[in-house]
Short mmCIF file of C-alpha atoms in Angstrom, two decimals:
data_model
loop_
_atom_site.label_atom_id
_atom_site.label_comp_id
_atom_site.label_asym_id
_atom_site.label_seq_id
_atom_site.Cartn_x
_atom_site.Cartn_y
_atom_site.Cartn_z
CA MET A 1 -41.87 110.25 155.75
CA SER A 2 -42.90 107.34 157.76
CA ALA A 3 -46.52 107.06 159.21
CA ALA A 4 -46.86 106.92 162.97
CA THR A 5 -50.16 105.17 163.01
CA ILE A 6 -52.04 102.67 160.97
CA ASP A 7 -54.64 104.91 159.64
CA HIS A 8 -56.65 104.83 156.41
CA HIS A 9 -53.99 106.88 154.60
CA PHE A 10 -51.26 104.44 155.70
CA VAL A 11 -53.31 101.31 154.70
CA SER A 12 -54.15 102.60 151.25
CA SER A 13 -50.53 103.48 150.65
CA VAL A 14 -49.19 100.12 151.63
CA ARG A 15 -51.88 97.76 150.62
CA GLN A 16 -50.79 97.71 146.79
CA ASP A 17 -47.22 96.93 147.74
CA MET A 18 -48.29 94.12 150.06
CA LEU A 19 -50.42 92.68 147.53
CA ALA A 20 -47.76 92.71 144.79
CA PHE A 21 -45.25 91.19 147.29
CA ALA A 22 -47.61 88.35 148.32
CA ARG A 23 -49.03 87.75 144.76
CA LEU A 24 -45.40 87.23 143.52
CA GLN A 25 -44.66 84.62 146.10
CA LEU A 26 -47.98 82.85 146.62
CA ARG A 27 -49.05 82.92 142.89
CA ASP A 28 -52.61 83.16 143.85
CA ALA A 29 -54.45 86.34 143.96
CA GLU A 30 -57.07 85.18 146.53
CA LEU A 31 -54.55 83.73 148.72
CA ALA A 32 -52.46 86.93 148.52
CA GLU A 33 -55.50 89.04 149.37
CA ASP A 34 -56.23 86.90 152.38
CA ALA A 35 -52.53 87.14 153.51
CA VAL A 36 -52.54 90.90 153.18
CA GLN A 37 -55.87 91.23 155.19
CA GLU A 38 -54.59 89.08 158.03
CA ALA A 39 -51.37 90.84 158.15
CA LEU A 40 -53.05 94.25 158.40
CA ALA A 41 -55.39 93.01 160.97
CA SER A 42 -52.58 91.62 163.04
CA ALA A 43 -50.83 94.87 162.62
CA LEU A 44 -53.72 96.83 163.97
CA ALA A 45 -54.25 94.51 166.82
CA GLY A 46 -50.64 94.68 167.79
CA GLU A 47 -50.09 98.34 167.10
CA GLN A 48 -49.41 99.04 170.70
CA GLN A 49 -46.42 96.85 170.52
CA PHE A 50 -44.94 98.83 167.73
CA ALA A 51 -42.42 101.05 169.54
CA GLY A 52 -41.17 102.88 166.35
CA GLN A 53 -37.99 100.80 166.17
CA ALA A 54 -38.18 100.77 162.46
CA ALA A 55 -40.27 102.35 159.76
CA LEU A 56 -43.96 101.39 160.31
CA LYS A 57 -44.07 99.82 156.82
CA THR A 58 -41.08 97.62 157.49
CA TRP A 59 -42.84 96.44 160.55
CA VAL A 60 -46.08 95.57 158.77
CA PHE A 61 -44.11 93.84 156.05
CA GLY A 62 -42.50 91.72 158.70
CA ILE A 63 -45.88 90.58 159.82
CA LEU A 64 -46.86 89.94 156.15
CA LYS A 65 -43.70 87.83 155.67
CA HIS A 66 -44.65 85.51 158.43
CA LYS A 67 -48.01 85.02 157.06
CA ILE A 68 -46.44 84.26 153.56
CA SER A 69 -44.01 81.87 155.15
CA ASP A 70 -46.93 79.95 156.74
CA LEU A 71 -48.81 79.69 153.42
CA LEU A 72 -45.63 78.69 151.55
CA ARG A 73 -45.08 75.80 153.99
CA GLN A 74 -48.54 74.66 153.35
CA GLN A 75 -48.35 74.95 149.54
CA SER A 76 -44.93 73.07 149.57
CA ARG A 77 -46.58 70.01 151.15
CA SER A 78 -48.19 69.10 148.06
CA THR A 79 -45.03 69.44 145.93
CA PRO A 80 -43.42 66.20 144.92
CA ILE A 81 -39.65 66.08 144.67
CA SER A 82 -39.98 65.38 140.99
CA ALA A 83 -41.45 68.77 140.41
CA TYR A 84 -38.05 70.45 141.18
CA ALA A 85 -36.31 68.04 138.80
CA GLU A 86 -38.79 68.76 135.97
CA GLU A 87 -38.40 72.45 136.32
CA GLY A 88 -34.69 71.88 136.65
CA GLU A 89 -34.44 69.99 133.30
CA CYS A 90 -35.84 72.98 131.56
CA LEU A 91 -33.73 75.63 133.29
CA ASP A 92 -30.60 73.48 133.08
CA SER A 93 -30.93 73.26 129.30
CA GLN A 94 -31.42 76.97 128.97
CA LEU A 95 -28.20 77.44 131.04
CA GLU A 96 -26.24 74.79 129.14
CA ALA A 97 -26.97 76.74 126.00
CA LEU A 98 -24.94 79.63 127.32
CA PHE A 99 -21.72 77.75 127.45
CA LYS A 100 -19.48 76.16 124.77
CA ALA A 101 -18.65 72.50 124.72
CA ASN A 102 -15.70 73.12 127.22
CA ALA A 103 -18.12 74.81 129.62
CA HIS A 104 -16.82 78.25 129.15
CA TRP A 105 -19.04 81.10 128.22
CA HIS A 106 -20.13 81.21 124.67
CA PRO A 107 -18.92 84.63 123.57
CA SER A 108 -22.43 85.83 122.44
CA ALA A 109 -23.98 84.63 125.68
CA ALA A 110 -21.35 85.80 128.19
CA PRO A 111 -22.72 88.31 130.92
CA ARG A 112 -22.65 91.85 129.58
CA ASP A 113 -21.55 94.99 131.06
CA TRP A 114 -24.47 96.36 133.28
CA GLY A 115 -22.58 99.65 133.97
CA ASP A 116 -23.93 101.00 137.16
CA PRO A 117 -27.16 99.00 137.70
CA GLU A 118 -27.99 100.62 141.16
CA ALA A 119 -29.52 103.60 139.38
CA ALA A 120 -32.08 101.03 137.94
CA LEU A 121 -33.48 100.55 141.45
CA ARG A 122 -35.20 103.87 141.03
CA GLU A 123 -36.83 102.98 137.59
CA LYS A 124 -40.22 101.74 137.03
CA HIS A 125 -39.08 99.80 134.02
CA PHE A 126 -36.55 97.81 136.09
CA TRP A 127 -39.04 96.78 138.55
CA ALA A 128 -41.49 95.79 135.92
CA VAL A 129 -38.98 93.50 134.29
CA PHE A 130 -37.93 92.18 137.81
CA GLU A 131 -41.51 91.19 138.64
CA ALA A 132 -41.94 89.64 135.13
CA CYS A 133 -38.93 87.65 135.45
CA LEU A 134 -39.81 86.38 138.83
CA THR A 135 -43.28 85.47 137.62
CA VAL A 136 -41.84 83.63 134.60
CA LEU A 137 -39.45 81.55 136.70
CA PRO A 138 -40.92 78.09 137.32
CA ALA A 139 -43.14 78.13 140.47
CA ASN A 140 -41.15 75.65 142.84
CA THR A 141 -37.85 77.07 141.73
CA ALA A 142 -39.10 80.48 142.35
CA ARG A 143 -40.52 79.62 145.84
CA VAL A 144 -37.13 78.49 146.99
CA PHE A 145 -35.44 81.58 145.64
CA MET A 146 -38.10 83.84 147.17
CA MET A 147 -37.84 82.10 150.47
CA ARG A 148 -34.14 82.75 150.50
CA GLU A 149 -34.09 86.34 149.28
CA PHE A 150 -37.44 87.85 150.30
CA LEU A 151 -38.19 85.97 153.55
CA GLU A 152 -34.67 85.66 154.48
CA PHE A 153 -34.78 81.89 155.29
CA GLU A 154 -31.32 80.33 155.85
CA THR A 155 -30.78 77.47 153.37
CA ASP A 156 -31.03 74.92 156.12
CA GLU A 157 -34.44 76.26 157.11
CA ILE A 158 -35.54 76.04 153.45
CA CYS A 159 -34.30 72.44 153.31
CA THR A 160 -36.26 71.44 156.52
CA THR A 161 -39.47 73.34 155.41
CA LEU A 162 -39.59 71.91 151.94
CA ALA A 163 -38.02 68.45 152.69
CA ILE A 164 -35.26 68.81 150.19
CA SER A 165 -31.63 68.08 150.47
CA SER A 166 -29.03 70.71 151.05
CA SER A 167 -27.26 70.04 147.74
CA ASN A 168 -30.67 70.10 145.96
CA CYS A 169 -31.34 73.38 147.42
CA HIS A 170 -28.12 74.87 146.29
CA VAL A 171 -28.60 73.65 142.78
CA ILE A 172 -32.13 75.16 142.72
CA LEU A 173 -30.83 78.49 143.92
CA HIS A 174 -28.17 78.43 141.28
CA ARG A 175 -30.67 77.67 138.51
CA ALA A 176 -32.92 80.56 139.86
CA ARG A 177 -30.07 82.98 140.03
CA ALA A 178 -28.73 82.17 136.64
CA ALA A 179 -32.06 82.36 135.03
CA LEU A 180 -33.07 85.58 136.61
CA ARG A 181 -29.71 87.24 135.72
CA ARG A 182 -30.15 86.23 132.21
CA CYS A 183 -33.87 87.39 132.11
CA LEU A 184 -32.90 90.68 133.57
CA GLU A 185 -30.13 91.21 131.10
CA GLN A 186 -32.45 90.32 128.19
CA GLY A 187 -35.55 91.99 129.37
CA TRP A 188 -34.07 95.15 131.09
CA LEU A 189 -30.50 95.70 129.90
CA LEU A 190 -31.02 94.84 126.15
CA SER A 191 -34.70 96.22 126.03
CA GLY A 192 -33.46 99.34 124.23
CA GLU A 193 -34.15 101.46 127.22
CA ASN A 194 -30.52 101.28 128.16
CA PRO A 195 -27.70 102.02 125.78
CA MET B 1 -12.08 75.61 136.59
CA HIS B 2 -14.61 76.26 133.76
CA CYS B 3 -17.27 78.91 133.77
CA LYS B 4 -20.28 76.75 134.42
CA HIS B 5 -18.64 75.46 137.48
CA ALA B 6 -17.64 78.95 138.61
CA THR B 7 -21.31 80.28 138.27
CA ARG B 8 -22.37 77.53 140.59
CA LEU B 9 -19.73 78.36 143.23
CA LEU B 10 -20.60 82.07 142.94
CA SER B 11 -24.13 81.25 143.62
CA ASP B 12 -23.18 78.96 146.53
CA ALA B 13 -21.03 81.67 147.95
CA GLN B 14 -24.17 83.65 148.63
CA ASP B 15 -25.57 80.91 150.79
CA ARG B 16 -22.61 79.13 152.40
CA GLN B 17 -19.01 79.68 153.45
CA LEU B 18 -16.98 78.11 150.47
CA PRO B 19 -14.02 76.01 151.84
CA TRP B 20 -10.60 77.54 151.15
CA GLN B 21 -9.88 75.18 148.19
CA GLU B 22 -12.99 76.38 146.34
CA ARG B 23 -12.38 79.92 147.20
CA LEU B 24 -8.92 79.75 146.00
CA ALA B 25 -9.74 77.96 142.68
CA LEU B 26 -12.62 80.45 142.04
CA HIS B 27 -10.48 83.38 142.73
CA GLY B 28 -7.98 82.22 140.15
CA HIS B 29 -10.74 81.80 137.61
CA LEU B 30 -12.18 85.23 138.30
CA LEU B 31 -8.79 86.80 137.66
CA ILE B 32 -8.87 85.76 134.18
CA CYS B 33 -12.59 85.68 133.24
CA ARG B 34 -14.51 88.83 132.79
CA GLY B 35 -17.67 86.95 132.10
CA CYS B 36 -17.63 85.31 135.48
CA ARG B 37 -16.70 88.50 137.29
CA ARG B 38 -19.72 90.11 135.68
CA PHE B 39 -21.91 87.15 136.65
CA ARG B 40 -20.73 87.66 140.28
CA GLN B 41 -21.48 91.40 140.17
CA GLN B 42 -24.82 90.85 138.67
CA ILE B 43 -26.04 88.19 141.16
CA ASP B 44 -24.85 90.40 143.86
CA PHE B 45 -26.88 93.09 142.30
CA LEU B 46 -29.88 90.72 142.05
CA ARG B 47 -29.70 90.15 145.85
CA GLN B 48 -29.55 93.90 146.44
CA ALA B 49 -32.62 94.33 144.25
CA CYS B 50 -34.39 91.54 146.20
CA ARG B 51 -33.51 93.43 149.46
CA HIS B 52 -35.05 96.58 148.12
CA TYR B 53 -38.09 94.78 146.89
CA ARG B 54 -38.87 93.03 150.21
CA SER B 55 -38.86 96.32 152.06
CA ALA B 56 -40.20 98.84 149.55
CA PRO B 57 -41.80 97.01 146.63
CA THR B 58 -42.93 98.54 143.29
CA GLN B 59 -41.78 100.79 140.96
CA GLY B 60 -39.86 103.90 141.16
CA LEU B 61 -40.15 104.43 144.92
CA PRO B 62 -37.23 106.18 146.55
CA GLU B 63 -35.15 103.76 148.82
CA GLY B 64 -37.31 102.77 151.86
CA VAL B 65 -36.41 103.80 155.26
CA ASP B 66 -35.37 100.35 156.34
CA GLY B 67 -33.29 99.21 159.23
CA ASP B 68 -33.21 95.49 158.20
CA ASN B 69 -30.82 95.47 155.30
CA VAL B 70 -28.71 92.77 156.93
CA ASN B 71 -28.54 89.55 155.02
CA LYS B 72 -27.21 86.62 156.96
CA LYS B 73 -24.51 84.38 155.21
CA THR B 74 -23.13 87.22 152.91
CA ASP B 75 -20.76 85.93 150.19
CA SER B 76 -17.35 84.80 151.32
CA MET B 77 -15.42 86.13 148.32
#
């Protein structure tokens, strides 16, 4: 049931979700708090414009995403190019370890059968592992991934915003996806909660 | 094509249109490599999970009523 107005009940029901979402991307509790407060204030101010075209929560999250995008842009300005390479070295060596010398999967490290993972989207345990894996992913690599997958930036927008090359962007996304996949497999699939 | 390269192309396919040569080579590899087929399924699932998370984060919630499930540049395979 979607709320029709931004009342106290609505705010208390979405605030935690908004904070988790913001914290994951900004990696700074205070900044996340600010982003959420500003987003809610904007939403309240612009509530008249909300014509019910989508769930209210989706709309408020849209505002939050804009705030987060702005803050990520600012954060990224102080990121030297070398930061991506440093993170990359570590992630690349972890990825290397999964392959044999001929660059085929090592039998013990090849992707397992995840069965029907969609059911996992309703499990608390899955989301806990999901958040943990994103938190553990090195910050600059994670930022690129989350700009792509959470904030829906196109890759060329990411490149422009972060001043990285297109090929570098693809390399970083590959590292992120490979690492997250592996992390999810280890942390969720193989944690004993799934047969 | 070896698996490491295939994983790179599978990731790229989520962000750009692969040229036909790459698509063809990748397709051939996937026919014979279960590990990479699973990799593809699993990064697709990862994207799906991210879609859910960005519209209805946190644990155990029923799927959000969400009209914005369109991701641009879907994979080309």
